[in-house]
Amino acid sequence: MIPWNLLGTATIPNNGGELRLAQRDKEFSIALKGVRGELMNSRVHCSELALADLGCAHLEAVPNAAVLVGGMGMGFTLAAALNATTATTKVTVAELVPDVIEWNKGPLGECAGYPLNNPRTVVHVGDVAEFFVAQQPTFNAILLDVDNGPEGFTHADNNSLYSLDSLQAIRNTLHKGGVLAVWSAWHDPSFTTQIKKAKFKVDVKTVRAHKGKGSKHTIYLAVKG
C-alpha cells in the first residue's frame, strides 16, 4: 500500500487544534490531530458539491449575484458554486486558517480544479461570522460548512455561528429570496426548529457522501421569505 506523505500542518486559531494535510498518490486528506482524525478526503466530496448545487439552484440565471462560502476545505463547494452561477456572479470564500488557502493554491487545488484562480473568486482570510455583523442584505446565497455536526448548531453561546442570534443576523445578511445552506454530517431536528425560529422557511435534504453510496449527510436549506 502506498504510504501517506505529510505535506503540511496548520494551527487553527483560538486553540482549535492542529490540521494536517497528507497525500497518498492522487488522494488528499485533511485531518485534525487527535481523536477526531480525518475531517475530509478528496475521494469523498459529493455532499460538498451538493451544498453548492442546492444552495445556488435559484441563481442559475440570475445576473450579478453574490455568494458567500464559509469554509474553504478542499475547494469542492467553492468550485461547485462557481459552476452553478452566472458569469457575473461573485463568490466570496471565507477561511479561518490561512494555510488552508495556501494548500489550495498548491497541489491540493487540483482536486477541485483550482477554483481560487477563477477571477470571480474573492478570498477572505478570517471568520465567516464577520460578514454578519453589519446585518445588511449583501448575499443571494450563503453556504456554510464549518462544523462537522449538530453539536456546533445547538451551542448555548450567543456568539456561536448557529445560535438563534447568529441565524437572525445571517437572515438579515441575505437578500429577499436568498438561501442559507448548511452542511452537516448528520441530521438534528432541533436545528431545524432553530432555523424556523429565525424566520426561515426550511427544507432538509439527505445526500450521499460518494456518488450515490457511502454515508449520508444532511443539507439544511433555509429560504428568506
Tab-separated table of C-alpha atoms in Angstrom:
chain	number	residue	atom	x	y	z
A	1	MET	CA	0.000	0.000	0.000
A	2	ILE	CA	1.215	3.485	-0.862
A	3	PRO	CA	2.091	5.355	2.358
A	4	TRP	CA	0.693	8.765	3.284
A	5	ASN	CA	3.019	11.734	2.858
A	6	LEU	CA	2.552	14.646	5.262
A	7	LEU	CA	2.518	17.861	3.207
A	8	GLY	CA	1.859	20.421	5.910
A	9	THR	CA	0.407	21.328	9.283
A	10	ALA	CA	-1.600	24.365	10.377
A	11	THR	CA	-2.723	25.762	13.701
A	12	ILE	CA	-6.416	26.609	13.990
A	13	PRO	CA	-6.934	29.989	15.726
A	14	ASN	CA	-8.450	30.192	19.216
A	15	ASN	CA	-6.902	26.901	20.382
A	16	GLY	CA	-8.805	24.937	17.760
A	17	GLY	CA	-6.085	22.325	17.343
A	18	GLU	CA	-3.773	21.332	14.516
A	19	LEU	CA	-4.742	20.477	10.935
A	20	ARG	CA	-2.652	18.045	8.909
A	21	LEU	CA	-2.619	17.797	5.124
A	22	ALA	CA	-1.449	14.463	3.704
A	23	GLN	CA	-1.248	12.947	0.229
A	24	ARG	CA	-1.244	9.348	-0.997
A	25	ASP	CA	-0.846	9.098	-4.770
A	26	LYS	CA	-3.685	11.342	-6.074
A	27	GLU	CA	-5.680	11.192	-2.822
A	28	PHE	CA	-5.572	14.021	-0.267
A	29	SER	CA	-6.672	14.064	3.362
A	30	ILE	CA	-7.118	16.851	5.890
A	31	ALA	CA	-7.219	15.637	9.474
A	32	LEU	CA	-7.421	17.182	12.906
A	33	LYS	CA	-4.643	15.942	15.155
A	34	GLY	CA	-6.085	13.865	17.982
A	35	VAL	CA	-9.202	11.777	18.453
A	36	ARG	CA	-11.359	13.381	15.715
A	37	GLY	CA	-8.997	12.312	12.977
A	38	GLU	CA	-9.834	12.818	9.304
A	39	LEU	CA	-12.147	15.735	8.523
A	40	MET	CA	-12.224	15.452	4.737
A	41	ASN	CA	-10.911	13.291	1.930
A	42	SER	CA	-10.650	14.178	-1.742
A	43	ARG	CA	-12.267	10.864	-2.748
A	44	VAL	CA	-15.455	11.646	-0.796
A	45	HIS	CA	-16.882	15.033	-1.713
A	46	CYS	CA	-20.306	14.618	-3.311
A	47	SER	CA	-22.133	16.209	-0.383
A	48	GLU	CA	-19.833	19.253	-0.568
A	49	LEU	CA	-20.825	19.645	-4.224
A	50	ALA	CA	-24.489	19.217	-3.268
A	51	LEU	CA	-24.192	22.037	-0.714
A	52	ALA	CA	-23.498	24.478	-3.545
A	53	ASP	CA	-25.775	22.871	-6.127
A	54	LEU	CA	-28.764	23.031	-3.774
A	55	GLY	CA	-27.876	26.362	-2.192
A	56	CYS	CA	-27.331	28.100	-5.545
A	57	ALA	CA	-30.065	26.430	-7.608
A	58	HIS	CA	-32.167	29.611	-7.525
A	59	LEU	CA	-29.268	31.613	-9.034
A	60	GLU	CA	-28.761	29.629	-12.232
A	61	ALA	CA	-29.948	32.517	-14.418
A	62	VAL	CA	-29.587	35.462	-12.009
A	63	PRO	CA	-27.022	38.075	-13.118
A	64	ASN	CA	-24.731	39.938	-10.711
A	65	ALA	CA	-25.499	37.666	-7.772
A	66	ALA	CA	-23.277	37.374	-4.685
A	67	VAL	CA	-22.497	34.092	-2.922
A	68	LEU	CA	-20.640	33.524	0.350
A	69	VAL	CA	-18.932	30.201	1.094
A	70	GLY	CA	-17.977	29.605	4.705
A	71	GLY	CA	-15.037	27.197	4.809
A	72	MET	CA	-12.531	26.546	2.021
A	73	GLY	CA	-11.894	22.890	2.755
A	74	MET	CA	-10.612	21.230	-0.406
A	75	GLY	CA	-12.365	23.721	-2.638
A	76	PHE	CA	-15.203	21.498	-3.858
A	77	THR	CA	-18.032	23.723	-2.607
A	78	LEU	CA	-16.374	26.857	-3.975
A	79	ALA	CA	-15.889	25.204	-7.373
A	80	ALA	CA	-19.492	23.998	-7.453
A	81	ALA	CA	-20.785	27.459	-6.530
A	82	LEU	CA	-18.843	28.965	-9.417
A	83	ASN	CA	-20.229	26.329	-11.784
A	84	ALA	CA	-23.807	26.771	-10.553
A	85	THR	CA	-23.950	30.542	-11.073
A	86	THR	CA	-23.676	33.005	-13.936
A	87	ALA	CA	-20.528	34.592	-15.331
A	88	THR	CA	-21.342	37.817	-13.472
A	89	THR	CA	-21.665	36.192	-10.031
A	90	LYS	CA	-19.024	36.888	-7.404
A	91	VAL	CA	-18.273	34.076	-4.958
A	92	THR	CA	-16.539	35.002	-1.697
A	93	VAL	CA	-14.874	32.225	0.287
A	94	ALA	CA	-14.102	32.840	3.965
A	95	GLU	CA	-11.474	30.620	5.581
A	96	LEU	CA	-10.267	30.958	9.162
A	97	VAL	CA	-6.947	29.135	8.635
A	98	PRO	CA	-4.590	30.920	6.192
A	99	ASP	CA	-2.649	27.723	5.493
A	100	VAL	CA	-5.765	26.070	4.042
A	101	ILE	CA	-5.915	28.798	1.399
A	102	GLU	CA	-2.227	28.251	0.612
A	103	TRP	CA	-2.719	24.469	0.394
A	104	ASN	CA	-5.443	25.040	-2.197
A	105	LYS	CA	-3.073	27.173	-4.251
A	106	GLY	CA	-0.685	24.219	-4.361
A	107	PRO	CA	-1.148	20.553	-5.342
A	108	LEU	CA	-4.374	20.198	-3.309
A	109	GLY	CA	-6.062	22.730	-5.598
A	110	GLU	CA	-6.020	20.275	-8.481
A	111	CYS	CA	-8.765	18.223	-6.785
A	112	ALA	CA	-11.424	20.879	-7.432
A	113	GLY	CA	-9.827	22.448	-10.493
A	114	TYR	CA	-8.090	25.345	-8.733
A	115	PRO	CA	-11.217	27.462	-8.072
A	116	LEU	CA	-9.085	30.094	-6.324
A	117	ASN	CA	-7.722	31.010	-9.749
A	118	ASN	CA	-11.179	31.905	-11.028
A	119	PRO	CA	-11.455	35.710	-11.450
A	120	ARG	CA	-14.934	35.583	-9.878
A	121	THR	CA	-13.497	34.255	-6.599
A	122	VAL	CA	-12.912	36.651	-3.692
A	123	VAL	CA	-10.858	35.334	-0.744
A	124	HIS	CA	-11.425	36.448	2.848
A	125	VAL	CA	-8.987	35.089	5.428
A	126	GLY	CA	-10.898	35.262	8.693
A	127	ASP	CA	-14.072	34.192	10.448
A	128	VAL	CA	-17.123	33.981	8.185
A	129	ALA	CA	-19.148	35.466	11.052
A	130	GLU	CA	-17.500	38.814	10.337
A	131	PHE	CA	-19.803	39.162	7.332
A	132	PHE	CA	-22.903	39.022	9.525
A	133	VAL	CA	-22.056	41.869	11.909
A	134	ALA	CA	-23.471	44.706	9.783
A	135	GLN	CA	-26.701	42.766	9.106
A	136	GLN	CA	-27.183	44.404	5.711
A	137	PRO	CA	-28.592	42.484	2.703
A	138	THR	CA	-25.450	41.530	0.783
A	139	PHE	CA	-25.643	37.954	-0.480
A	140	ASN	CA	-28.078	35.883	-2.527
A	141	ALA	CA	-26.759	32.612	-1.092
A	142	ILE	CA	-24.690	31.689	1.957
A	143	LEU	CA	-23.149	28.205	2.047
A	144	LEU	CA	-21.737	27.069	5.392
A	145	ASP	CA	-19.558	24.035	6.048
A	146	VAL	CA	-17.648	24.972	9.182
A	147	ASP	CA	-18.858	22.432	11.760
A	148	ASN	CA	-18.823	18.672	11.481
A	149	GLY	CA	-22.067	18.031	13.318
A	150	PRO	CA	-25.067	19.382	15.182
A	151	GLU	CA	-23.108	19.915	18.403
A	152	GLY	CA	-21.996	23.179	16.843
A	153	PHE	CA	-25.571	24.077	15.851
A	154	THR	CA	-27.117	23.997	19.307
A	155	HIS	CA	-24.288	25.616	21.275
A	156	ALA	CA	-25.660	27.815	24.043
A	157	ASP	CA	-23.166	30.622	23.438
A	158	ASN	CA	-24.841	33.505	21.572
A	159	ASN	CA	-21.596	34.029	19.662
A	160	SER	CA	-21.921	30.577	18.121
A	161	LEU	CA	-22.396	30.687	14.370
A	162	TYR	CA	-25.571	28.611	14.684
A	163	SER	CA	-27.156	30.314	17.678
A	164	LEU	CA	-30.557	31.948	17.207
A	165	ASP	CA	-29.000	35.433	17.308
A	166	SER	CA	-26.469	34.476	14.650
A	167	LEU	CA	-29.068	32.832	12.407
A	168	GLN	CA	-31.148	36.000	12.570
A	169	ALA	CA	-28.057	38.037	11.649
A	170	ILE	CA	-27.412	35.693	8.715
A	171	ARG	CA	-31.022	36.143	7.591
A	172	ASN	CA	-30.547	39.916	7.636
A	173	THR	CA	-27.407	39.493	5.509
A	174	LEU	CA	-29.364	37.745	2.749
A	175	HIS	CA	-31.371	39.463	0.055
A	176	LYS	CA	-35.070	38.610	-0.102
A	177	GLY	CA	-35.440	35.111	-1.517
A	178	GLY	CA	-31.855	34.322	-0.542
A	179	VAL	CA	-30.846	30.871	0.653
A	180	LEU	CA	-28.766	29.734	3.613
A	181	ALA	CA	-27.423	26.212	3.038
A	182	VAL	CA	-25.722	24.392	5.923
A	183	TRP	CA	-23.784	21.120	5.654
A	184	SER	CA	-23.913	18.574	8.466
A	185	ALA	CA	-22.538	15.076	8.959
A	186	TRP	CA	-25.954	14.056	10.305
A	187	HIS	CA	-29.455	15.377	10.922
A	188	ASP	CA	-30.551	17.163	14.096
A	189	PRO	CA	-34.283	18.045	14.236
A	190	SER	CA	-33.601	20.651	16.929
A	191	PHE	CA	-31.533	22.644	14.447
A	192	THR	CA	-34.459	22.639	12.008
A	193	THR	CA	-36.550	24.158	14.795
A	194	GLN	CA	-33.810	26.709	15.477
A	195	ILE	CA	-33.798	27.820	11.828
A	196	LYS	CA	-37.585	28.203	11.849
A	197	LYS	CA	-37.340	30.391	14.946
A	198	ALA	CA	-35.050	32.668	12.939
A	199	LYS	CA	-37.965	33.079	10.484
A	200	PHE	CA	-36.584	30.997	7.639
A	201	LYS	CA	-38.578	28.542	5.550
A	202	VAL	CA	-36.684	25.256	5.959
A	203	ASP	CA	-36.169	22.165	3.832
A	204	VAL	CA	-33.873	19.283	4.796
A	205	LYS	CA	-32.094	17.217	2.156
A	206	THR	CA	-30.217	13.944	2.601
A	207	VAL	CA	-27.286	13.410	0.230
A	208	ARG	CA	-24.701	10.701	-0.188
A	209	ALA	CA	-21.054	11.358	0.540
A	210	HIS	CA	-19.802	9.492	-2.515
A	211	LYS	CA	-21.603	9.080	-5.864
A	212	GLY	CA	-24.841	7.582	-4.613
A	213	LYS	CA	-23.266	5.426	-1.926
A	214	GLY	CA	-21.412	5.743	1.331
A	215	SER	CA	-22.506	7.642	4.416
A	216	LYS	CA	-25.475	10.015	4.346
A	217	HIS	CA	-25.024	13.717	5.045
A	218	THR	CA	-27.575	16.457	5.626
A	219	ILE	CA	-28.045	19.778	3.872
A	220	TYR	CA	-30.328	22.312	5.578
A	221	LEU	CA	-31.865	24.749	3.089
A	222	ALA	CA	-33.270	27.914	4.672
A	223	VAL	CA	-35.030	30.481	2.495
A	224	LYS	CA	-35.567	34.119	3.440
A	225	GLY	CA	-39.151	34.890	2.514
